[in-house]
Coordinates of N, CA and C and ligand atoms in Angstrom, one line a residue:
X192 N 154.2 113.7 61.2 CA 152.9 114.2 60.7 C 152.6 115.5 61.5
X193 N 152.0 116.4 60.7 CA 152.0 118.1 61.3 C 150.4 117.3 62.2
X194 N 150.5 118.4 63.3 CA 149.0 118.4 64.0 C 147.9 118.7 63.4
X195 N 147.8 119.0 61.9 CA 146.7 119.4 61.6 C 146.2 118.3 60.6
X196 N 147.4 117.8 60.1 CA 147.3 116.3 59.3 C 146.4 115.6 60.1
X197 N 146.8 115.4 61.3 CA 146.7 114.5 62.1 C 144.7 114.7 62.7
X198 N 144.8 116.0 63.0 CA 143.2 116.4 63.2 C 142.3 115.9 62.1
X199 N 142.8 116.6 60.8 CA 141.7 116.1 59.8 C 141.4 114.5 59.3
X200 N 142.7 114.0 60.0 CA 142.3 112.1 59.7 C 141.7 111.5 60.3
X201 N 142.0 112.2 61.7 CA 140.5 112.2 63.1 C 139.2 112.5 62.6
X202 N 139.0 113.5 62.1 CA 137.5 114.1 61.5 C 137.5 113.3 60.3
X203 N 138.1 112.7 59.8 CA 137.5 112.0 58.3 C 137.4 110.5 59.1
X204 N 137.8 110.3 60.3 CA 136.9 108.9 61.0 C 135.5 109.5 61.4
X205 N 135.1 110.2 61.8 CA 134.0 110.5 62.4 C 133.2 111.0 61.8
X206 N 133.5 111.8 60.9 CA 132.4 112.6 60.0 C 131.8 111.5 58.6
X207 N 130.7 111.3 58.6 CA 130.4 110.7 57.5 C 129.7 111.3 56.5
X208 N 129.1 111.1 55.6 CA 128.3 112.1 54.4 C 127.2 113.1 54.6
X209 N 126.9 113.6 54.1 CA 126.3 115.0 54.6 C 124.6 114.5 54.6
X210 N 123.9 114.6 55.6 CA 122.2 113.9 55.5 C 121.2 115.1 55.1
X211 N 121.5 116.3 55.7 CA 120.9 117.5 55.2 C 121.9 118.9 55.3
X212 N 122.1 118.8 53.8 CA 122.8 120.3 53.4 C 122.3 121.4 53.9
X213 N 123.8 122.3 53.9 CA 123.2 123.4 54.9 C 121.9 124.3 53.6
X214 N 121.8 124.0 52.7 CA 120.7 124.7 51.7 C 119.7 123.8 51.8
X215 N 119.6 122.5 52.1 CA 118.4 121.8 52.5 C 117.5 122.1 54.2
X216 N 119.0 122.5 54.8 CA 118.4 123.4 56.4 C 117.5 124.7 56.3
X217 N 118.2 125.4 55.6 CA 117.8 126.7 55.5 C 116.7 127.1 54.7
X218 N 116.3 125.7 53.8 CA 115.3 126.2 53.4 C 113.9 125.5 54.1
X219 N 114.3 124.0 54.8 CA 113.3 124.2 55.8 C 113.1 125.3 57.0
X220 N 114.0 126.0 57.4 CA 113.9 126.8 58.3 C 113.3 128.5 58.2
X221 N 113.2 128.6 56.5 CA 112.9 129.6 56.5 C 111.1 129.2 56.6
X222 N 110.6 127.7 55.4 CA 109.1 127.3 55.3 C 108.9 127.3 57.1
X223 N 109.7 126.7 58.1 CA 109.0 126.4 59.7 C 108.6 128.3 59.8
X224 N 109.6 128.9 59.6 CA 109.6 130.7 60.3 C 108.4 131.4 59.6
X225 N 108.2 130.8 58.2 CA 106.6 131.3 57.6 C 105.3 131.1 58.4
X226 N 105.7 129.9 58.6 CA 104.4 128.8 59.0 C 104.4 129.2 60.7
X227 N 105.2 129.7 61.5 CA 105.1 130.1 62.4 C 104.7 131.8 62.7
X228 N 105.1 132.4 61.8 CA 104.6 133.5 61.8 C 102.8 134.0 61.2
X229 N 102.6 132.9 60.3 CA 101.2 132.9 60.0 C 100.2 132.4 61.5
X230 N 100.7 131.4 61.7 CA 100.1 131.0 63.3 C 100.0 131.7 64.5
X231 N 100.9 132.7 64.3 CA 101.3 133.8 65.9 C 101.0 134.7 65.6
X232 N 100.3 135.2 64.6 CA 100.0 136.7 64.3 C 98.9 137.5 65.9
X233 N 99.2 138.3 66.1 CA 98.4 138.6 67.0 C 98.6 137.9 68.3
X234 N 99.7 137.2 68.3 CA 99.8 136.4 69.4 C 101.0 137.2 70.6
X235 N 101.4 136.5 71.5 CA 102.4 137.1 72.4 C 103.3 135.8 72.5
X236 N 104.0 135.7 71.1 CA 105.0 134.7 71.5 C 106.4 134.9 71.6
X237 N 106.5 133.8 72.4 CA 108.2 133.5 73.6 C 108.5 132.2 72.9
X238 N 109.2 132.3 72.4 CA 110.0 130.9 72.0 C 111.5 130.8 73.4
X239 N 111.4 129.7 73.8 CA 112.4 129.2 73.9 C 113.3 127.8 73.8
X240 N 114.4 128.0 73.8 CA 115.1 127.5 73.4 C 116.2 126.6 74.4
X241 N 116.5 125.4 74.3 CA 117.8 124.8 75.6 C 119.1 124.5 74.9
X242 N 119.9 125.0 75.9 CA 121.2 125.0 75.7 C 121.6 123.1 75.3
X243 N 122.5 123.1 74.8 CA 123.4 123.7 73.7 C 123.2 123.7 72.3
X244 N 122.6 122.4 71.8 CA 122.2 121.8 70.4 C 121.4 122.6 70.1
X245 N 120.5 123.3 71.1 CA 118.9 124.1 70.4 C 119.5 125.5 69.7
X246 N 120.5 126.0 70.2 CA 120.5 127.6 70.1 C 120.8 128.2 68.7
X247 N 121.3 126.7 67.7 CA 122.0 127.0 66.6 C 120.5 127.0 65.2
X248 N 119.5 126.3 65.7 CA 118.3 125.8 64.8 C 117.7 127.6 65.1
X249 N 117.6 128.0 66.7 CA 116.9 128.9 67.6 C 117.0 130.2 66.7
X250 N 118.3 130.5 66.5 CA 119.3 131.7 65.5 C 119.1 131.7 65.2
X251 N 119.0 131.1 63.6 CA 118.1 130.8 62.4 C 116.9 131.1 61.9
X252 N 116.3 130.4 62.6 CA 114.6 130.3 62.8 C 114.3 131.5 62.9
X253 N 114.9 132.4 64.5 CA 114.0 133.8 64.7 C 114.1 134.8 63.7
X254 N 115.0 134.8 62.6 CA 115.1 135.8 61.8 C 114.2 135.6 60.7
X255 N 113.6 134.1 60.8 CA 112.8 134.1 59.7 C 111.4 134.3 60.4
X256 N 111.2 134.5 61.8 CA 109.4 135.2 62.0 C 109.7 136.4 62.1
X257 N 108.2 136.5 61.3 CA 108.6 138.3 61.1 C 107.2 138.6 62.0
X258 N 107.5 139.0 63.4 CA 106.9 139.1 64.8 C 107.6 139.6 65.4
X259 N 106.7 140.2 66.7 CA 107.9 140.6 67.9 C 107.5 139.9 68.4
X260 N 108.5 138.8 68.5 CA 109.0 137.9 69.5 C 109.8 138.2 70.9
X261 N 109.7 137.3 71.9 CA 110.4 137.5 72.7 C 111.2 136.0 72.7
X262 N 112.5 136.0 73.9 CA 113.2 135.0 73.5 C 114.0 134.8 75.0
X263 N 113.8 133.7 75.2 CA 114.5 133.0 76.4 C 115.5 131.6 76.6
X264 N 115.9 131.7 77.1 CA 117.2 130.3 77.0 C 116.9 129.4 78.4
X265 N 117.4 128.3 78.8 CA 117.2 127.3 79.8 C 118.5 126.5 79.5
X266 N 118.8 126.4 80.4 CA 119.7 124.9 80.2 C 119.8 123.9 81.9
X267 N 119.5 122.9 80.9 CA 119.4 122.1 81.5 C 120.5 120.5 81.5
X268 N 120.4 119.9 82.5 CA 121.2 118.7 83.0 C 120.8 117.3 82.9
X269 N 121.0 116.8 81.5 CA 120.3 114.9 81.7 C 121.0 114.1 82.4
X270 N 120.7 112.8 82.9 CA 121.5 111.7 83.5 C 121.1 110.7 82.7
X271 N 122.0 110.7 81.9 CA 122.2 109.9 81.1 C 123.4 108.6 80.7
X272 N 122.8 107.4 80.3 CA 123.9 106.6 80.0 C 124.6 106.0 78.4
X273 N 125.6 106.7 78.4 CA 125.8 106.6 76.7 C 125.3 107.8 76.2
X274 N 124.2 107.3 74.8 CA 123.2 107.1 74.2 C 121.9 107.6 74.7
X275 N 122.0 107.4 76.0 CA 120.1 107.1 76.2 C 120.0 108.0 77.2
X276 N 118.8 108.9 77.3 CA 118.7 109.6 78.3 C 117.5 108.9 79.6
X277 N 118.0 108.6 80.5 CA 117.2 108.7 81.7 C 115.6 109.3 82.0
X278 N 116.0 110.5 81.0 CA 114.5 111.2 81.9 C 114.6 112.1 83.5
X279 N 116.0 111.8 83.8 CA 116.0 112.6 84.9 C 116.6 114.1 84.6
X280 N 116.0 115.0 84.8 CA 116.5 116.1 84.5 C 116.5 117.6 85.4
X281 N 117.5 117.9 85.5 CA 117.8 118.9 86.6 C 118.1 120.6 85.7
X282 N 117.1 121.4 86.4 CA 117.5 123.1 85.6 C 118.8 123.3 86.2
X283 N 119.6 123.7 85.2 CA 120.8 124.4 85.4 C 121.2 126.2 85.1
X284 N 119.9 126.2 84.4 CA 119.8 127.6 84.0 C 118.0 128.1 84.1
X285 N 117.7 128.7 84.6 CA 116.4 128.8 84.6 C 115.9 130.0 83.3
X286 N 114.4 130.6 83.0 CA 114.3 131.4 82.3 C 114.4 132.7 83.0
X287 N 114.5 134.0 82.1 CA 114.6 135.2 83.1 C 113.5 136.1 83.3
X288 N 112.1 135.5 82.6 CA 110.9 136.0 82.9 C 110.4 134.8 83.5
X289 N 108.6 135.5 84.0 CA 107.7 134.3 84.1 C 107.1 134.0 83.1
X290 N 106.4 133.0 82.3 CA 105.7 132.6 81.0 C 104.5 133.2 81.0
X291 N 103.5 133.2 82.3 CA 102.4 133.3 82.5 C 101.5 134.1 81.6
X292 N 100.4 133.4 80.6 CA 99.9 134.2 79.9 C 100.2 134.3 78.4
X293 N 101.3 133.7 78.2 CA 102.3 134.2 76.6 C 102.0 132.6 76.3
X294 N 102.0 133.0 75.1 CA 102.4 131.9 73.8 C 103.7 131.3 73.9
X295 N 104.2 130.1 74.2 CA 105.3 129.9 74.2 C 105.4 129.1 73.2
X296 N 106.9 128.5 72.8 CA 107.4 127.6 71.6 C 108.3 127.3 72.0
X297 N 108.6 126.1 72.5 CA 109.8 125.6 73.0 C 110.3 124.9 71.8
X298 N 111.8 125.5 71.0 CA 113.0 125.2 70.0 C 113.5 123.8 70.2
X299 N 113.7 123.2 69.7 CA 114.7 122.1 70.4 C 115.4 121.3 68.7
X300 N 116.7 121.3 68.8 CA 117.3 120.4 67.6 C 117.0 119.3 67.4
X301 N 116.2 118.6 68.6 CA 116.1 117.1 68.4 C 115.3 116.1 69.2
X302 N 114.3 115.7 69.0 CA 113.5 115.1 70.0 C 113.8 113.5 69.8
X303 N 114.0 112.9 70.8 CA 114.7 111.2 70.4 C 113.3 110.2 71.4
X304 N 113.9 110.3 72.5 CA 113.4 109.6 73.4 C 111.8 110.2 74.2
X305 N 112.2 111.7 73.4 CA 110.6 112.5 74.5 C 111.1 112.6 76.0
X306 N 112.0 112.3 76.4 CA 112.3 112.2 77.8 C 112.7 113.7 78.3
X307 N 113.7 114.4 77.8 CA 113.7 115.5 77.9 C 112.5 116.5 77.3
X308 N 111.8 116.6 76.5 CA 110.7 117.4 75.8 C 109.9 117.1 77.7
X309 N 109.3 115.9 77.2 CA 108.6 115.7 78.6 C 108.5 116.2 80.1
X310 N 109.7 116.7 80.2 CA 110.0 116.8 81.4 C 109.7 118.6 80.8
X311 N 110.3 119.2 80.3 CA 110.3 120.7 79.9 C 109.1 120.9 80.4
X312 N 108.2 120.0 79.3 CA 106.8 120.0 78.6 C 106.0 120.4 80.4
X313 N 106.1 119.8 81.2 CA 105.4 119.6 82.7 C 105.9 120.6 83.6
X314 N 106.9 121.1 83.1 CA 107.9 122.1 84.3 C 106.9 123.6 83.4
X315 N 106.8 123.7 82.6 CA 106.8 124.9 82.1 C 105.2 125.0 82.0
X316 N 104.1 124.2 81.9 CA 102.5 124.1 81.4 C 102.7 124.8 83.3
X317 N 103.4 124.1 84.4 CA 102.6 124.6 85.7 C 103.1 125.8 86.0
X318 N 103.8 126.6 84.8 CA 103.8 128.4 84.9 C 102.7 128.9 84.7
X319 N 101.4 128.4 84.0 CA 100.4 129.1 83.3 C 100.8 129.7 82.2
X320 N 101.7 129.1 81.1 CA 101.3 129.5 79.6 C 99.8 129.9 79.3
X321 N 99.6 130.7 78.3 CA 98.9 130.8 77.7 C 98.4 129.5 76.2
X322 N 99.4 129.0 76.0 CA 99.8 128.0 74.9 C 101.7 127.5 75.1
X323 N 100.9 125.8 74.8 CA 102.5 125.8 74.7 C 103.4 124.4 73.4
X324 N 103.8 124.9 73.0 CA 103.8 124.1 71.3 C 105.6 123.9 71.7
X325 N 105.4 122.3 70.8 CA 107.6 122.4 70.2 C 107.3 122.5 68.9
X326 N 108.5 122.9 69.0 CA 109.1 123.3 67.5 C 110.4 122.2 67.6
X327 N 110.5 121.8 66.4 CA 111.9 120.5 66.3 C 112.4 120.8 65.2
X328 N 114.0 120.5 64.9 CA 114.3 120.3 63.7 C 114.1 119.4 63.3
X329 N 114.6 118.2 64.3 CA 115.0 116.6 63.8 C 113.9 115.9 64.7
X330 N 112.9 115.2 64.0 CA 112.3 114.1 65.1 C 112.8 113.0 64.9
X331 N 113.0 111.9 65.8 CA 113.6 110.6 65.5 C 112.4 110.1 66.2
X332 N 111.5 110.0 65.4 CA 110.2 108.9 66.5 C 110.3 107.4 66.8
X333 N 111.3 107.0 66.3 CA 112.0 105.4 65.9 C 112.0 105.2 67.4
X334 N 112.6 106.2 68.4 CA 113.0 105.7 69.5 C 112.1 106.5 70.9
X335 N 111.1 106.8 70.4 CA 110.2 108.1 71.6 C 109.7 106.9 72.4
X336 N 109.5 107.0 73.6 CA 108.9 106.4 74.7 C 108.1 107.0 75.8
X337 N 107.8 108.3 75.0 CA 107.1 109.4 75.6 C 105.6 109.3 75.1
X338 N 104.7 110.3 75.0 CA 103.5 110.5 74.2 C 103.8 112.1 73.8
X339 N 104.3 112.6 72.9 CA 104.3 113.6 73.0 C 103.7 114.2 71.4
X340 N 103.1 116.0 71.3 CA 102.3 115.7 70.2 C 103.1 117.3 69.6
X341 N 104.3 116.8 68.5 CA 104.8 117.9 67.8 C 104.6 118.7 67.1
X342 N 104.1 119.8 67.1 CA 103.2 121.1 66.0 C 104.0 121.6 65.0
X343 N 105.2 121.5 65.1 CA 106.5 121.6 64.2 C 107.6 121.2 64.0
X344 N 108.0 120.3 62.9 CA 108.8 119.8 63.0 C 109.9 119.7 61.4
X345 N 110.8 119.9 61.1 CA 111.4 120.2 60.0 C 112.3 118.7 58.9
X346 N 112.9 117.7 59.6 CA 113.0 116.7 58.9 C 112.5 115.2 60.1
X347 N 111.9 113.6 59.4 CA 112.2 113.2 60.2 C 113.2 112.1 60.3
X348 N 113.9 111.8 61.3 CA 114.6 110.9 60.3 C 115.0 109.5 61.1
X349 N 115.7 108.6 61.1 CA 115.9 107.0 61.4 C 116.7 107.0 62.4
X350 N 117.4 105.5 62.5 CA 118.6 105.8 63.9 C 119.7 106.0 63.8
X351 N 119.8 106.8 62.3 CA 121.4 107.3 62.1 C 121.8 107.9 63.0
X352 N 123.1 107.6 63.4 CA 123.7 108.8 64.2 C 124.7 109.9 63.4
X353 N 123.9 111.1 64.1 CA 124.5 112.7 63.5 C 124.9 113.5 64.1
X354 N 125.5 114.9 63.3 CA 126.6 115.7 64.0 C 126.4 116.4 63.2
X355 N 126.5 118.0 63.7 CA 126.3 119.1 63.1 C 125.3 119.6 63.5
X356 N 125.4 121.7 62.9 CA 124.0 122.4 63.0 C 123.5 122.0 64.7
X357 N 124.6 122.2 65.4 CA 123.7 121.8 67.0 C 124.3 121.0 67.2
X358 N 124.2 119.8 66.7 CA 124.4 118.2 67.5 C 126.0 118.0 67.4
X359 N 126.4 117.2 68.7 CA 127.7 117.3 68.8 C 128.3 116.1 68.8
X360 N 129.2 115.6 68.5 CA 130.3 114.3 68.4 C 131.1 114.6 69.6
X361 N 131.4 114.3 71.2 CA 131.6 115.0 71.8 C 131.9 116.1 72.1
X362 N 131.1 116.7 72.4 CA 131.0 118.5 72.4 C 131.8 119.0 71.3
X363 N 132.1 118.4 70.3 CA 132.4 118.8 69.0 C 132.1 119.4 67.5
X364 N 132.0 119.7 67.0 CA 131.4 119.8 65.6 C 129.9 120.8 65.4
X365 N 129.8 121.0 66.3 CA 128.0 122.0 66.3 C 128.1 122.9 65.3
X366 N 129.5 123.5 65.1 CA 129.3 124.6 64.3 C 129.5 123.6 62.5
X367 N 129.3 122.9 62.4 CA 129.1 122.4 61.2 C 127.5 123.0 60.2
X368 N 128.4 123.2 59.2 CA 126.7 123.5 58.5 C 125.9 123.2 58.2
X369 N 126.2 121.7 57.9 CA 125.4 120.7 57.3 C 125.3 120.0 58.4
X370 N 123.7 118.8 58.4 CA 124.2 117.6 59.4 C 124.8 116.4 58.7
X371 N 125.7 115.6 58.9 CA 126.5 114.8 59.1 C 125.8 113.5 59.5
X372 N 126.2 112.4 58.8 CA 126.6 110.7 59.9 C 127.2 111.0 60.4
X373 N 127.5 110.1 61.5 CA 128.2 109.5 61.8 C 129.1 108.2 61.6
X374 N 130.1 108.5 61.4 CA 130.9 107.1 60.7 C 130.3 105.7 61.7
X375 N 129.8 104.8 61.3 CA 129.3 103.7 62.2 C 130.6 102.9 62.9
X376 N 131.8 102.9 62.7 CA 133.1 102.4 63.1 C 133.3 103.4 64.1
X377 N 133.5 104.5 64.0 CA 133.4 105.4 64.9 C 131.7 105.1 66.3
X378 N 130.8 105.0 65.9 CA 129.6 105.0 67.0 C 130.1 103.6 67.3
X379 N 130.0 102.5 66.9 CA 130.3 101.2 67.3 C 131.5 101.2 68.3
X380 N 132.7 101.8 68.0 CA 134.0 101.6 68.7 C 133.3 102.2 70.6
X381 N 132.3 103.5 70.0 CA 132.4 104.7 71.1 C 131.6 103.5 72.3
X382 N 130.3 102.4 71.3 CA 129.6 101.8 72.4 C 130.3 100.7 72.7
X383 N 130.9 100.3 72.6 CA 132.0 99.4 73.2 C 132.8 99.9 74.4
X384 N 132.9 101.1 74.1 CA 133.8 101.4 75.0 C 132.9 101.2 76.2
X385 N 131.5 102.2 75.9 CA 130.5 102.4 77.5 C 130.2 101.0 77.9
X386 N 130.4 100.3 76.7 CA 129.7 98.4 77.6 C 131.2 98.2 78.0
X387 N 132.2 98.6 77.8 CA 133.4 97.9 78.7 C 133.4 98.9 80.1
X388 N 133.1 100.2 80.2 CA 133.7 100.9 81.4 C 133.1 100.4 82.3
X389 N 133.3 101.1 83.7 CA 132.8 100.6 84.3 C 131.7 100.6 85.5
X390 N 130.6 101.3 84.1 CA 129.2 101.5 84.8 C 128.6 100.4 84.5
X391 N 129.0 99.4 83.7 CA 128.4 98.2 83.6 C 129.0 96.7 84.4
Ligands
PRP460 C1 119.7 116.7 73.0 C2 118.6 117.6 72.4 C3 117.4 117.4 73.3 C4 117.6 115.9 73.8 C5 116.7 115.0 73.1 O1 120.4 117.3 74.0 O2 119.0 118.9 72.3 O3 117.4 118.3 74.4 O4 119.0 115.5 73.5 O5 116.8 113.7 73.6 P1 115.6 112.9 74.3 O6 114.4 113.2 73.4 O7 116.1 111.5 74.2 O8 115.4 113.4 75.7 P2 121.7 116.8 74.7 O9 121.2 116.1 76.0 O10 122.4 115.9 73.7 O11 122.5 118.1 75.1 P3 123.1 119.2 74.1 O12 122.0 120.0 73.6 O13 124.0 120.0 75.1 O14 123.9 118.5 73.1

């Protein structure tokens, strides 16, 4: 069997049916870029954005506000097990301005647990924004443990697990158009694995 046989029978384990078409993305993203642009008129907004999942919704989005925007990136480090994030989180990349005073809009592909928003949310209010709002594509509030209060947000949805548009099957797949399941034989096999290794 050629290696490319062999790749796409890997990807048809993993990839499951499509949850939002890339024409069901795009056309929420163009309604968030209206509705964002109506709200910031006159304003001094900074959106930014965290590496890696965020940057691909981030792209999108800015061409549909019609503003001068400015635009910044962060990436950052969870500790996390599996699935779940910790809440601990370390800057790996900082911004290249200071916020102080500006409208900010922090991007993000996906808010699950609030644990990361949260922590952004507190690191970035003691710059002295002027304002400071998320923007989401995906909320999963099924699983927040946070309190957090989102000003935008584009689908919401359950505890499917997904891939695509950003979100990665290990660091895989982001550049997909559409988002994707996840095959549950695939997510099941993966948590088996983390309850056999040997952090447990
Ligand atoms: C994703 C997403 C958020 C975070 C949300 O990033 O981009 O930053 O998880 O999860 P939480 O609400 O439970 O904290 P991830 O850590 O998967 O990194 P990536 O963007 O590099 O894929």
């Amino acid at each position: 069997m050629n290696e490319q046989i062999k790749r796409n029978l890997l990807r048809n384990d993993i990839i499951g049916k499509v949850l939002f078409s890339s024409e069901d993305i795009q056309k929420k993203v163009i309604e968030l870029g209206n509705k964002i642009t109506e709200d910031y008129i006159g304003k001094d907004l900074l959106l930014i954005s965290v590496l890696r999942g965020g940057i691909i919704f981030l792209t999108d989005l800015i061409r549909h506000i019609d503003l001068e925007i400015c635009l910044d990136i962060m990436s950052i480090s969870t500790y996390g097990i599996g699935e779940s994030s910790t809440g601990v989180v370390r800057i790996t990349k900082d911004l290249e301005e200071p916020i102080e005073g500006m409208d900010v809009l922090i991007v993000e592909d996906i808010i699950d647990t609030g644990l990361t928003i949260s922590y952004l949310m507190r690191t970035l209010k003691a710059r002295y924004p002027k304002s400071l709002e998320i923007c989401t594509l995906l909320d999963r509030n099924v699983r927040r443990i946070t309190d957090i209060k989102i000003k935008y947000v584009g689908f919401n949805i359950g505890e499917n697990y997904i891939v695509g548009y950003g979100l990665d099957y290990k660091q895989k797949f982001r550049n997909l158009n559409a988002i994707h399941e996840l095959k549950i034989d695939t997510v099941k096999k993966d948590i088996e694995s983390i309850k056999n290794s040997s952090i447990f």
